[in-house]
JSON list of C-alpha atoms in Angstrom, two decimals:
[
{"chain": "O", "resi": 1, "resn": "UNK", "atom": "CA", "xyz": [73.22, 201.66, 105.60]},
{"chain": "O", "resi": 2, "resn": "UNK", "atom": "CA", "xyz": [72.41, 198.88, 103.16]},
{"chain": "O", "resi": 3, "resn": "UNK", "atom": "CA", "xyz": [68.82, 198.25, 102.25]},
{"chain": "O", "resi": 4, "resn": "UNK", "atom": "CA", "xyz": [65.97, 198.55, 99.81]},
{"chain": "O", "resi": 5, "resn": "UNK", "atom": "CA", "xyz": [64.13, 201.78, 99.20]},
{"chain": "O", "resi": 6, "resn": "UNK", "atom": "CA", "xyz": [60.78, 202.23, 97.56]},
{"chain": "O", "resi": 7, "resn": "UNK", "atom": "CA", "xyz": [59.25, 205.54, 96.68]},
{"chain": "O", "resi": 8, "resn": "UNK", "atom": "CA", "xyz": [56.86, 207.05, 97.17]},
{"chain": "O", "resi": 9, "resn": "UNK", "atom": "CA", "xyz": [55.20, 205.51, 100.24]},
{"chain": "O", "resi": 10, "resn": "UNK", "atom": "CA", "xyz": [51.73, 206.59, 99.05]},
{"chain": "O", "resi": 11, "resn": "UNK", "atom": "CA", "xyz": [50.68, 207.19, 95.46]},
{"chain": "O", "resi": 12, "resn": "UNK", "atom": "CA", "xyz": [47.38, 208.37, 94.06]},
{"chain": "O", "resi": 13, "resn": "UNK", "atom": "CA", "xyz": [46.44, 208.18, 90.38]},
{"chain": "O", "resi": 14, "resn": "UNK", "atom": "CA", "xyz": [43.42, 208.54, 88.18]},
{"chain": "O", "resi": 15, "resn": "UNK", "atom": "CA", "xyz": [42.13, 205.55, 86.29]},
{"chain": "O", "resi": 16, "resn": "UNK", "atom": "CA", "xyz": [43.64, 205.21, 82.83]},
{"chain": "O", "resi": 17, "resn": "UNK", "atom": "CA", "xyz": [47.06, 206.56, 83.78]},
{"chain": "O", "resi": 18, "resn": "UNK", "atom": "CA", "xyz": [50.24, 204.52, 83.82]},
{"chain": "O", "resi": 19, "resn": "UNK", "atom": "CA", "xyz": [52.32, 204.83, 86.98]},
{"chain": "O", "resi": 20, "resn": "UNK", "atom": "CA", "xyz": [55.87, 203.72, 87.78]},
{"chain": "O", "resi": 21, "resn": "UNK", "atom": "CA", "xyz": [56.93, 202.54, 91.22]},
{"chain": "O", "resi": 22, "resn": "UNK", "atom": "CA", "xyz": [60.56, 202.87, 92.16]},
{"chain": "O", "resi": 23, "resn": "UNK", "atom": "CA", "xyz": [62.70, 200.17, 93.81]},
{"chain": "O", "resi": 24, "resn": "UNK", "atom": "CA", "xyz": [66.40, 200.61, 94.55]},
{"chain": "O", "resi": 25, "resn": "UNK", "atom": "CA", "xyz": [68.78, 198.38, 96.52]},
{"chain": "O", "resi": 26, "resn": "UNK", "atom": "CA", "xyz": [72.38, 198.86, 97.61]},
{"chain": "O", "resi": 27, "resn": "UNK", "atom": "CA", "xyz": [72.88, 195.33, 98.95]},
{"chain": "O", "resi": 28, "resn": "UNK", "atom": "CA", "xyz": [74.63, 194.16, 95.78]},
{"chain": "O", "resi": 29, "resn": "UNK", "atom": "CA", "xyz": [71.95, 191.52, 95.35]},
{"chain": "O", "resi": 30, "resn": "UNK", "atom": "CA", "xyz": [71.53, 189.79, 92.02]},
{"chain": "O", "resi": 31, "resn": "UNK", "atom": "CA", "xyz": [67.84, 188.93, 92.28]},
{"chain": "O", "resi": 32, "resn": "UNK", "atom": "CA", "xyz": [64.92, 191.33, 92.66]},
{"chain": "O", "resi": 33, "resn": "UNK", "atom": "CA", "xyz": [61.17, 190.76, 92.95]},
{"chain": "O", "resi": 34, "resn": "UNK", "atom": "CA", "xyz": [57.87, 192.63, 92.86]},
{"chain": "O", "resi": 35, "resn": "UNK", "atom": "CA", "xyz": [54.89, 191.47, 94.93]},
{"chain": "O", "resi": 36, "resn": "UNK", "atom": "CA", "xyz": [51.36, 192.68, 95.25]},
{"chain": "O", "resi": 37, "resn": "UNK", "atom": "CA", "xyz": [49.61, 192.40, 98.60]},
{"chain": "O", "resi": 38, "resn": "UNK", "atom": "CA", "xyz": [45.84, 192.55, 99.00]},
{"chain": "O", "resi": 39, "resn": "UNK", "atom": "CA", "xyz": [44.00, 191.93, 102.29]},
{"chain": "O", "resi": 40, "resn": "UNK", "atom": "CA", "xyz": [43.76, 188.21, 103.01]},
{"chain": "O", "resi": 41, "resn": "UNK", "atom": "CA", "xyz": [45.67, 187.23, 99.85]},
{"chain": "O", "resi": 42, "resn": "UNK", "atom": "CA", "xyz": [49.24, 187.00, 101.03]},
{"chain": "O", "resi": 43, "resn": "UNK", "atom": "CA", "xyz": [52.08, 188.07, 98.75]},
{"chain": "O", "resi": 44, "resn": "UNK", "atom": "CA", "xyz": [51.60, 187.38, 95.06]},
{"chain": "O", "resi": 45, "resn": "UNK", "atom": "CA", "xyz": [54.54, 187.55, 92.67]},
{"chain": "O", "resi": 46, "resn": "UNK", "atom": "CA", "xyz": [54.25, 189.98, 89.76]},
{"chain": "O", "resi": 47, "resn": "UNK", "atom": "CA", "xyz": [57.73, 189.84, 88.17]},
{"chain": "O", "resi": 48, "resn": "UNK", "atom": "CA", "xyz": [61.19, 188.76, 89.17]},
{"chain": "O", "resi": 49, "resn": "UNK", "atom": "CA", "xyz": [64.68, 189.25, 87.84]},
{"chain": "O", "resi": 50, "resn": "UNK", "atom": "CA", "xyz": [67.67, 187.02, 88.58]},
{"chain": "O", "resi": 51, "resn": "UNK", "atom": "CA", "xyz": [70.19, 189.08, 86.65]},
{"chain": "O", "resi": 52, "resn": "UNK", "atom": "CA", "xyz": [70.53, 192.43, 84.92]},
{"chain": "O", "resi": 53, "resn": "UNK", "atom": "CA", "xyz": [68.69, 192.71, 81.58]},
{"chain": "O", "resi": 54, "resn": "UNK", "atom": "CA", "xyz": [66.62, 189.62, 82.30]},
{"chain": "O", "resi": 55, "resn": "UNK", "atom": "CA", "xyz": [63.27, 189.17, 84.01]},
{"chain": "O", "resi": 56, "resn": "UNK", "atom": "CA", "xyz": [60.41, 186.67, 84.16]},
{"chain": "O", "resi": 57, "resn": "UNK", "atom": "CA", "xyz": [56.69, 186.90, 84.73]},
{"chain": "O", "resi": 58, "resn": "UNK", "atom": "CA", "xyz": [55.28, 185.82, 88.03]},
{"chain": "O", "resi": 59, "resn": "UNK", "atom": "CA", "xyz": [51.77, 184.63, 88.79]},
{"chain": "O", "resi": 60, "resn": "UNK", "atom": "CA", "xyz": [49.95, 187.92, 88.16]},
{"chain": "O", "resi": 61, "resn": "UNK", "atom": "CA", "xyz": [52.01, 189.79, 85.53]},
{"chain": "O", "resi": 62, "resn": "UNK", "atom": "CA", "xyz": [49.10, 190.94, 83.36]},
{"chain": "O", "resi": 63, "resn": "UNK", "atom": "CA", "xyz": [48.84, 194.73, 83.29]},
{"chain": "O", "resi": 64, "resn": "UNK", "atom": "CA", "xyz": [52.35, 195.28, 84.66]},
{"chain": "O", "resi": 65, "resn": "UNK", "atom": "CA", "xyz": [55.77, 195.80, 83.11]},
{"chain": "O", "resi": 66, "resn": "UNK", "atom": "CA", "xyz": [59.31, 195.98, 84.49]},
{"chain": "O", "resi": 67, "resn": "UNK", "atom": "CA", "xyz": [62.87, 196.72, 83.42]},
{"chain": "O", "resi": 68, "resn": "UNK", "atom": "CA", "xyz": [66.23, 195.75, 84.89]},
{"chain": "O", "resi": 69, "resn": "UNK", "atom": "CA", "xyz": [68.84, 197.94, 83.24]},
{"chain": "O", "resi": 70, "resn": "UNK", "atom": "CA", "xyz": [70.96, 198.28, 86.38]},
{"chain": "O", "resi": 71, "resn": "UNK", "atom": "CA", "xyz": [71.67, 195.82, 89.16]},
{"chain": "O", "resi": 72, "resn": "UNK", "atom": "CA", "xyz": [70.44, 198.28, 91.79]},
{"chain": "O", "resi": 73, "resn": "UNK", "atom": "CA", "xyz": [67.14, 199.22, 90.20]},
{"chain": "O", "resi": 74, "resn": "UNK", "atom": "CA", "xyz": [63.96, 197.32, 89.30]},
{"chain": "O", "resi": 75, "resn": "UNK", "atom": "CA", "xyz": [61.09, 199.74, 88.54]},
{"chain": "O", "resi": 76, "resn": "UNK", "atom": "CA", "xyz": [57.54, 198.49, 88.13]},
{"chain": "O", "resi": 77, "resn": "UNK", "atom": "CA", "xyz": [55.03, 200.16, 85.81]},
{"chain": "O", "resi": 78, "resn": "UNK", "atom": "CA", "xyz": [51.37, 199.65, 86.51]},
{"chain": "O", "resi": 79, "resn": "UNK", "atom": "CA", "xyz": [49.64, 200.17, 83.20]},
{"chain": "O", "resi": 80, "resn": "UNK", "atom": "CA", "xyz": [46.08, 201.19, 82.45]},
{"chain": "O", "resi": 81, "resn": "UNK", "atom": "CA", "xyz": [45.48, 197.57, 81.41]},
{"chain": "O", "resi": 82, "resn": "UNK", "atom": "CA", "xyz": [45.67, 196.44, 85.03]},
{"chain": "O", "resi": 83, "resn": "UNK", "atom": "CA", "xyz": [42.00, 196.07, 85.96]},
{"chain": "O", "resi": 84, "resn": "UNK", "atom": "CA", "xyz": [42.33, 196.49, 89.72]},
{"chain": "O", "resi": 85, "resn": "UNK", "atom": "CA", "xyz": [45.58, 198.32, 90.47]},
{"chain": "O", "resi": 86, "resn": "UNK", "atom": "CA", "xyz": [44.79, 199.61, 93.97]},
{"chain": "O", "resi": 87, "resn": "UNK", "atom": "CA", "xyz": [47.02, 197.58, 96.30]},
{"chain": "O", "resi": 88, "resn": "UNK", "atom": "CA", "xyz": [50.14, 197.54, 98.46]},
{"chain": "O", "resi": 89, "resn": "UNK", "atom": "CA", "xyz": [53.23, 196.85, 96.35]},
{"chain": "O", "resi": 90, "resn": "UNK", "atom": "CA", "xyz": [56.38, 195.34, 97.84]},
{"chain": "O", "resi": 91, "resn": "UNK", "atom": "CA", "xyz": [59.79, 195.08, 96.26]},
{"chain": "O", "resi": 92, "resn": "UNK", "atom": "CA", "xyz": [62.34, 192.55, 97.51]},
{"chain": "O", "resi": 93, "resn": "UNK", "atom": "CA", "xyz": [65.85, 191.39, 96.70]},
{"chain": "O", "resi": 94, "resn": "UNK", "atom": "CA", "xyz": [68.00, 188.37, 97.45]},
{"chain": "O", "resi": 95, "resn": "UNK", "atom": "CA", "xyz": [71.70, 187.65, 97.18]},
{"chain": "O", "resi": 96, "resn": "UNK", "atom": "CA", "xyz": [71.23, 184.80, 94.76]},
{"chain": "O", "resi": 97, "resn": "UNK", "atom": "CA", "xyz": [68.49, 183.20, 92.78]},
{"chain": "O", "resi": 98, "resn": "UNK", "atom": "CA", "xyz": [65.29, 181.86, 94.24]},
{"chain": "O", "resi": 99, "resn": "UNK", "atom": "CA", "xyz": [66.43, 179.95, 97.33]},
{"chain": "O", "resi": 100, "resn": "UNK", "atom": "CA", "xyz": [68.05, 182.77, 99.25]},
{"chain": "O", "resi": 101, "resn": "UNK", "atom": "CA", "xyz": [66.30, 184.82, 101.93]},
{"chain": "O", "resi": 102, "resn": "UNK", "atom": "CA", "xyz": [64.55, 187.89, 100.63]},
{"chain": "O", "resi": 103, "resn": "UNK", "atom": "CA", "xyz": [64.87, 191.42, 101.97]},
{"chain": "O", "resi": 104, "resn": "UNK", "atom": "CA", "xyz": [61.83, 193.62, 101.52]},
{"chain": "O", "resi": 105, "resn": "UNK", "atom": "CA", "xyz": [61.45, 197.33, 100.97]},
{"chain": "O", "resi": 106, "resn": "UNK", "atom": "CA", "xyz": [58.91, 199.39, 102.95]},
{"chain": "O", "resi": 107, "resn": "UNK", "atom": "CA", "xyz": [56.29, 199.19, 100.21]},
{"chain": "O", "resi": 108, "resn": "UNK", "atom": "CA", "xyz": [54.21, 201.62, 98.15]},
{"chain": "O", "resi": 109, "resn": "UNK", "atom": "CA", "xyz": [50.48, 201.91, 98.67]},
{"chain": "O", "resi": 110, "resn": "UNK", "atom": "CA", "xyz": [48.88, 202.74, 95.32]},
{"chain": "O", "resi": 111, "resn": "UNK", "atom": "CA", "xyz": [45.34, 204.07, 95.12]},
{"chain": "O", "resi": 112, "resn": "UNK", "atom": "CA", "xyz": [43.69, 204.46, 91.73]},
{"chain": "O", "resi": 113, "resn": "UNK", "atom": "CA", "xyz": [40.33, 206.22, 91.51]},
{"chain": "F", "resi": 1, "resn": "UNK", "atom": "CA", "xyz": [50.11, 176.72, 93.78]},
{"chain": "F", "resi": 2, "resn": "UNK", "atom": "CA", "xyz": [49.83, 178.60, 97.08]},
{"chain": "F", "resi": 3, "resn": "UNK", "atom": "CA", "xyz": [50.70, 176.66, 100.24]},
{"chain": "F", "resi": 4, "resn": "UNK", "atom": "CA", "xyz": [47.90, 176.45, 102.77]},
{"chain": "F", "resi": 5, "resn": "UNK", "atom": "CA", "xyz": [48.44, 178.00, 106.18]},
{"chain": "F", "resi": 6, "resn": "UNK", "atom": "CA", "xyz": [46.47, 177.21, 109.30]},
{"chain": "F", "resi": 7, "resn": "UNK", "atom": "CA", "xyz": [45.05, 178.66, 111.38]},
{"chain": "F", "resi": 8, "resn": "UNK", "atom": "CA", "xyz": [44.08, 181.85, 109.56]},
{"chain": "F", "resi": 9, "resn": "UNK", "atom": "CA", "xyz": [44.17, 183.81, 112.80]},
{"chain": "F", "resi": 10, "resn": "UNK", "atom": "CA", "xyz": [44.97, 183.17, 116.43]},
{"chain": "F", "resi": 11, "resn": "UNK", "atom": "CA", "xyz": [44.79, 185.24, 119.61]},
{"chain": "F", "resi": 12, "resn": "UNK", "atom": "CA", "xyz": [47.16, 184.46, 122.48]},
{"chain": "F", "resi": 13, "resn": "UNK", "atom": "CA", "xyz": [47.79, 185.81, 125.93]},
{"chain": "F", "resi": 14, "resn": "UNK", "atom": "CA", "xyz": [51.38, 186.69, 126.76]},
{"chain": "F", "resi": 15, "resn": "UNK", "atom": "CA", "xyz": [53.31, 183.57, 127.71]},
{"chain": "F", "resi": 16, "resn": "UNK", "atom": "CA", "xyz": [51.13, 181.14, 125.74]},
{"chain": "F", "resi": 17, "resn": "UNK", "atom": "CA", "xyz": [52.41, 178.95, 122.92]},
{"chain": "F", "resi": 18, "resn": "UNK", "atom": "CA", "xyz": [51.22, 178.71, 119.31]},
{"chain": "F", "resi": 19, "resn": "UNK", "atom": "CA", "xyz": [51.81, 176.55, 116.27]},
{"chain": "F", "resi": 20, "resn": "UNK", "atom": "CA", "xyz": [51.34, 177.73, 112.69]},
{"chain": "F", "resi": 21, "resn": "UNK", "atom": "CA", "xyz": [51.19, 175.13, 109.95]},
{"chain": "F", "resi": 22, "resn": "UNK", "atom": "CA", "xyz": [52.06, 175.35, 106.28]},
{"chain": "F", "resi": 23, "resn": "UNK", "atom": "CA", "xyz": [51.33, 172.56, 103.81]},
{"chain": "F", "resi": 24, "resn": "UNK", "atom": "CA", "xyz": [51.85, 172.17, 100.11]},
{"chain": "F", "resi": 25, "resn": "UNK", "atom": "CA", "xyz": [50.58, 169.80, 97.43]},
{"chain": "F", "resi": 26, "resn": "UNK", "atom": "CA", "xyz": [53.99, 169.90, 95.73]},
{"chain": "F", "resi": 27, "resn": "UNK", "atom": "CA", "xyz": [57.32, 168.33, 96.61]},
{"chain": "F", "resi": 28, "resn": "UNK", "atom": "CA", "xyz": [59.31, 171.00, 98.40]},
{"chain": "F", "resi": 29, "resn": "UNK", "atom": "CA", "xyz": [62.95, 171.97, 98.29]},
{"chain": "F", "resi": 30, "resn": "UNK", "atom": "CA", "xyz": [62.73, 174.48, 101.11]},
{"chain": "F", "resi": 31, "resn": "UNK", "atom": "CA", "xyz": [60.36, 176.50, 103.27]},
{"chain": "F", "resi": 32, "resn": "UNK", "atom": "CA", "xyz": [60.84, 180.14, 104.28]},
{"chain": "F", "resi": 33, "resn": "UNK", "atom": "CA", "xyz": [59.11, 181.90, 107.18]},
{"chain": "F", "resi": 34, "resn": "UNK", "atom": "CA", "xyz": [58.52, 185.67, 107.39]},
{"chain": "F", "resi": 35, "resn": "UNK", "atom": "CA", "xyz": [56.73, 187.95, 109.83]},
{"chain": "F", "resi": 36, "resn": "UNK", "atom": "CA", "xyz": [55.00, 191.19, 108.85]},
{"chain": "F", "resi": 37, "resn": "UNK", "atom": "CA", "xyz": [53.85, 193.80, 111.33]},
{"chain": "F", "resi": 38, "resn": "UNK", "atom": "CA", "xyz": [50.95, 196.00, 110.34]},
{"chain": "F", "resi": 39, "resn": "UNK", "atom": "CA", "xyz": [51.92, 198.54, 107.69]},
{"chain": "F", "resi": 40, "resn": "UNK", "atom": "CA", "xyz": [55.51, 197.32, 107.54]},
{"chain": "F", "resi": 41, "resn": "UNK", "atom": "CA", "xyz": [57.60, 195.14, 105.27]},
{"chain": "F", "resi": 42, "resn": "UNK", "atom": "CA", "xyz": [57.85, 191.39, 105.88]},
{"chain": "F", "resi": 43, "resn": "UNK", "atom": "CA", "xyz": [60.97, 190.36, 107.79]},
{"chain": "F", "resi": 44, "resn": "UNK", "atom": "CA", "xyz": [62.79, 187.09, 107.25]},
{"chain": "F", "resi": 45, "resn": "UNK", "atom": "CA", "xyz": [62.72, 184.61, 110.17]},
{"chain": "F", "resi": 46, "resn": "UNK", "atom": "CA", "xyz": [64.28, 181.41, 108.87]},
{"chain": "F", "resi": 47, "resn": "UNK", "atom": "CA", "xyz": [64.77, 178.97, 106.00]},
{"chain": "F", "resi": 48, "resn": "UNK", "atom": "CA", "xyz": [64.35, 175.23, 106.33]},
{"chain": "F", "resi": 49, "resn": "UNK", "atom": "CA", "xyz": [65.99, 173.08, 103.71]},
{"chain": "F", "resi": 50, "resn": "UNK", "atom": "CA", "xyz": [65.15, 169.58, 102.58]},
{"chain": "F", "resi": 51, "resn": "UNK", "atom": "CA", "xyz": [66.39, 167.15, 105.23]},
{"chain": "F", "resi": 52, "resn": "UNK", "atom": "CA", "xyz": [63.77, 167.47, 107.97]},
{"chain": "F", "resi": 53, "resn": "UNK", "atom": "CA", "xyz": [65.79, 169.91, 109.99]},
{"chain": "F", "resi": 54, "resn": "UNK", "atom": "CA", "xyz": [64.51, 172.03, 112.79]},
{"chain": "F", "resi": 55, "resn": "UNK", "atom": "CA", "xyz": [65.73, 175.56, 113.29]},
{"chain": "F", "resi": 56, "resn": "UNK", "atom": "CA", "xyz": [65.36, 178.09, 116.02]},
{"chain": "F", "resi": 57, "resn": "UNK", "atom": "CA", "xyz": [65.39, 181.83, 116.41]},
{"chain": "F", "resi": 58, "resn": "UNK", "atom": "CA", "xyz": [65.13, 182.83, 120.09]},
{"chain": "F", "resi": 59, "resn": "UNK", "atom": "CA", "xyz": [61.80, 181.36, 121.20]},
{"chain": "F", "resi": 60, "resn": "UNK", "atom": "CA", "xyz": [60.59, 180.79, 117.65]},
{"chain": "F", "resi": 61, "resn": "UNK", "atom": "CA", "xyz": [61.48, 177.51, 115.98]},
{"chain": "F", "resi": 62, "resn": "UNK", "atom": "CA", "xyz": [60.30, 175.56, 112.98]},
{"chain": "F", "resi": 63, "resn": "UNK", "atom": "CA", "xyz": [60.33, 172.08, 111.52]},
{"chain": "F", "resi": 64, "resn": "UNK", "atom": "CA", "xyz": [60.09, 170.76, 107.98]},
{"chain": "F", "resi": 65, "resn": "UNK", "atom": "CA", "xyz": [58.75, 167.35, 107.05]},
{"chain": "F", "resi": 66, "resn": "UNK", "atom": "CA", "xyz": [59.51, 166.99, 103.37]},
{"chain": "F", "resi": 67, "resn": "UNK", "atom": "CA", "xyz": [57.70, 163.65, 103.06]},
{"chain": "F", "resi": 68, "resn": "UNK", "atom": "CA", "xyz": [54.48, 165.25, 104.18]},
{"chain": "F", "resi": 69, "resn": "UNK", "atom": "CA", "xyz": [55.33, 168.52, 102.40]},
{"chain": "F", "resi": 70, "resn": "UNK", "atom": "CA", "xyz": [54.62, 170.39, 105.60]},
{"chain": "F", "resi": 71, "resn": "UNK", "atom": "CA", "xyz": [56.31, 172.88, 107.86]},
{"chain": "F", "resi": 72, "resn": "UNK", "atom": "CA", "xyz": [55.32, 174.13, 111.28]},
{"chain": "F", "resi": 73, "resn": "UNK", "atom": "CA", "xyz": [56.35, 177.30, 113.10]},
{"chain": "F", "resi": 74, "resn": "UNK", "atom": "CA", "xyz": [56.44, 177.09, 116.90]},
{"chain": "F", "resi": 75, "resn": "UNK", "atom": "CA", "xyz": [56.18, 180.21, 119.06]},
{"chain": "F", "resi": 76, "resn": "UNK", "atom": "CA", "xyz": [56.81, 179.55, 122.74]},
{"chain": "F", "resi": 77, "resn": "UNK", "atom": "CA", "xyz": [56.14, 181.85, 125.68]},
{"chain": "F", "resi": 78, "resn": "UNK", "atom": "CA", "xyz": [54.76, 184.46, 123.31]},
{"chain": "F", "resi": 79, "resn": "UNK", "atom": "CA", "xyz": [55.53, 188.14, 123.80]},
{"chain": "F", "resi": 80, "resn": "UNK", "atom": "CA", "xyz": [53.59, 191.21, 122.68]},
{"chain": "F", "resi": 81, "resn": "UNK", "atom": "CA", "xyz": [56.28, 191.78, 120.04]},
{"chain": "F", "resi": 82, "resn": "UNK", "atom": "CA", "xyz": [55.34, 188.51, 118.34]},
{"chain": "F", "resi": 83, "resn": "UNK", "atom": "CA", "xyz": [52.10, 190.02, 117.05]},
{"chain": "F", "resi": 84, "resn": "UNK", "atom": "CA", "xyz": [51.89, 190.23, 113.29]},
{"chain": "F", "resi": 85, "resn": "UNK", "atom": "CA", "xyz": [51.10, 188.17, 110.24]},
{"chain": "F", "resi": 86, "resn": "UNK", "atom": "CA", "xyz": [53.26, 185.13, 109.60]},
{"chain": "F", "resi": 87, "resn": "UNK", "atom": "CA", "xyz": [53.82, 183.92, 106.06]},
{"chain": "F", "resi": 88, "resn": "UNK", "atom": "CA", "xyz": [55.36, 180.72, 104.85]},
{"chain": "F", "resi": 89, "resn": "UNK", "atom": "CA", "xyz": [56.93, 180.62, 101.42]},
{"chain": "F", "resi": 90, "resn": "UNK", "atom": "CA", "xyz": [57.63, 177.38, 99.62]},
{"chain": "F", "resi": 91, "resn": "UNK", "atom": "CA", "xyz": [60.16, 176.51, 96.93]},
{"chain": "F", "resi": 92, "resn": "UNK", "atom": "CA", "xyz": [59.65, 173.66, 94.47]},
{"chain": "F", "resi": 93, "resn": "UNK", "atom": "CA", "xyz": [62.12, 172.95, 91.72]},
{"chain": "F", "resi": 94, "resn": "UNK", "atom": "CA", "xyz": [63.25, 175.98, 89.77]},
{"chain": "F", "resi": 95, "resn": "UNK", "atom": "CA", "xyz": [60.26, 178.20, 90.43]},
{"chain": "F", "resi": 96, "resn": "UNK", "atom": "CA", "xyz": [60.23, 181.29, 92.66]},
{"chain": "F", "resi": 97, "resn": "UNK", "atom": "CA", "xyz": [59.02, 181.35, 96.24]},
{"chain": "F", "resi": 98, "resn": "UNK", "atom": "CA", "xyz": [55.23, 181.01, 96.59]},
{"chain": "F", "resi": 99, "resn": "UNK", "atom": "CA", "xyz": [53.74, 182.55, 99.72]},
{"chain": "F", "resi": 100, "resn": "UNK", "atom": "CA", "xyz": [50.73, 181.38, 101.70]},
{"chain": "F", "resi": 101, "resn": "UNK", "atom": "CA", "xyz": [47.92, 183.75, 102.62]},
{"chain": "F", "resi": 102, "resn": "UNK", "atom": "CA", "xyz": [49.32, 184.30, 106.09]},
{"chain": "F", "resi": 103, "resn": "UNK", "atom": "CA", "xyz": [48.34, 183.66, 109.70]},
{"chain": "F", "resi": 104, "resn": "UNK", "atom": "CA", "xyz": [47.44, 186.68, 111.79]},
{"chain": "F", "resi": 105, "resn": "UNK", "atom": "CA", "xyz": [48.78, 186.35, 115.33]},
{"chain": "F", "resi": 106, "resn": "UNK", "atom": "CA", "xyz": [47.64, 188.71, 118.07]},
{"chain": "F", "resi": 107, "resn": "UNK", "atom": "CA", "xyz": [49.28, 188.58, 121.48]},
{"chain": "F", "resi": 108, "resn": "UNK", "atom": "CA", "xyz": [47.42, 190.37, 124.25]},
{"chain": "F", "resi": 109, "resn": "UNK", "atom": "CA", "xyz": [48.52, 191.25, 127.77]}
]
C-alpha cells in the first residue's frame, strides 16, 4: 500500500533535548512538507522540499531543521532552540511542486516537559 | 498571509446544509479544501483553479471567485460522517499552500 508513515505516533522529551521526527513516503512524490498544528491555529508550514537535496523555510522554521537526502525521506529535527515545541506535527507529500494535492501522514504528537 | 475562514464553528442536524467561506487578501491561483477528523490526518477534498469553476464531490461542492479572492464550500444534506474540521488552503504565485485556521463542523442526529 502506498502512503506516508510517521513515527512514532507519540513522543515525549525533556526540555533541552533535540528530537527527530521521521517521515517516509512510498508514493514517488517529489515534494514533501512539514506542518505544525496547534489548537485553533490551523496548519502552519515549517519546511518544504520540492526536490532531493533542496529545501526551503516555511513560515515558522525557527528552531527546526530538516534534511532531504533521499526522495522517500524528510526527517524533521526539533532543536532545543524551539521555544514551544509541544505540538502535533504533520508530514505531507505531493506529486509535484506546490499546486498539487497533498497527502498527509498520521502525525506525531510531541510533548516536551 | 493566512486566509480567513468563516464561520469558526457550526453545528448542524443531519440533513441540514452548510456553507464555509474562505477569503484571502492576495490574488489567488488556486484554492484547496481538506477535511480533518479528530486525531487524524487531513484528507484532500478538492482543488479549485483560477477560472471561477465549481467542483463537486458527492454532496460536497465548492466555488472559487478569483476576482473576490474567495472560495466557498457547500455541504448539502449533511451526514454524521461530515463532522470534522475543514481547512482551506490558498496558493498565490510561487509560494507554498497557506492554510486557514479551520472551521469545525459538528453534525448531530
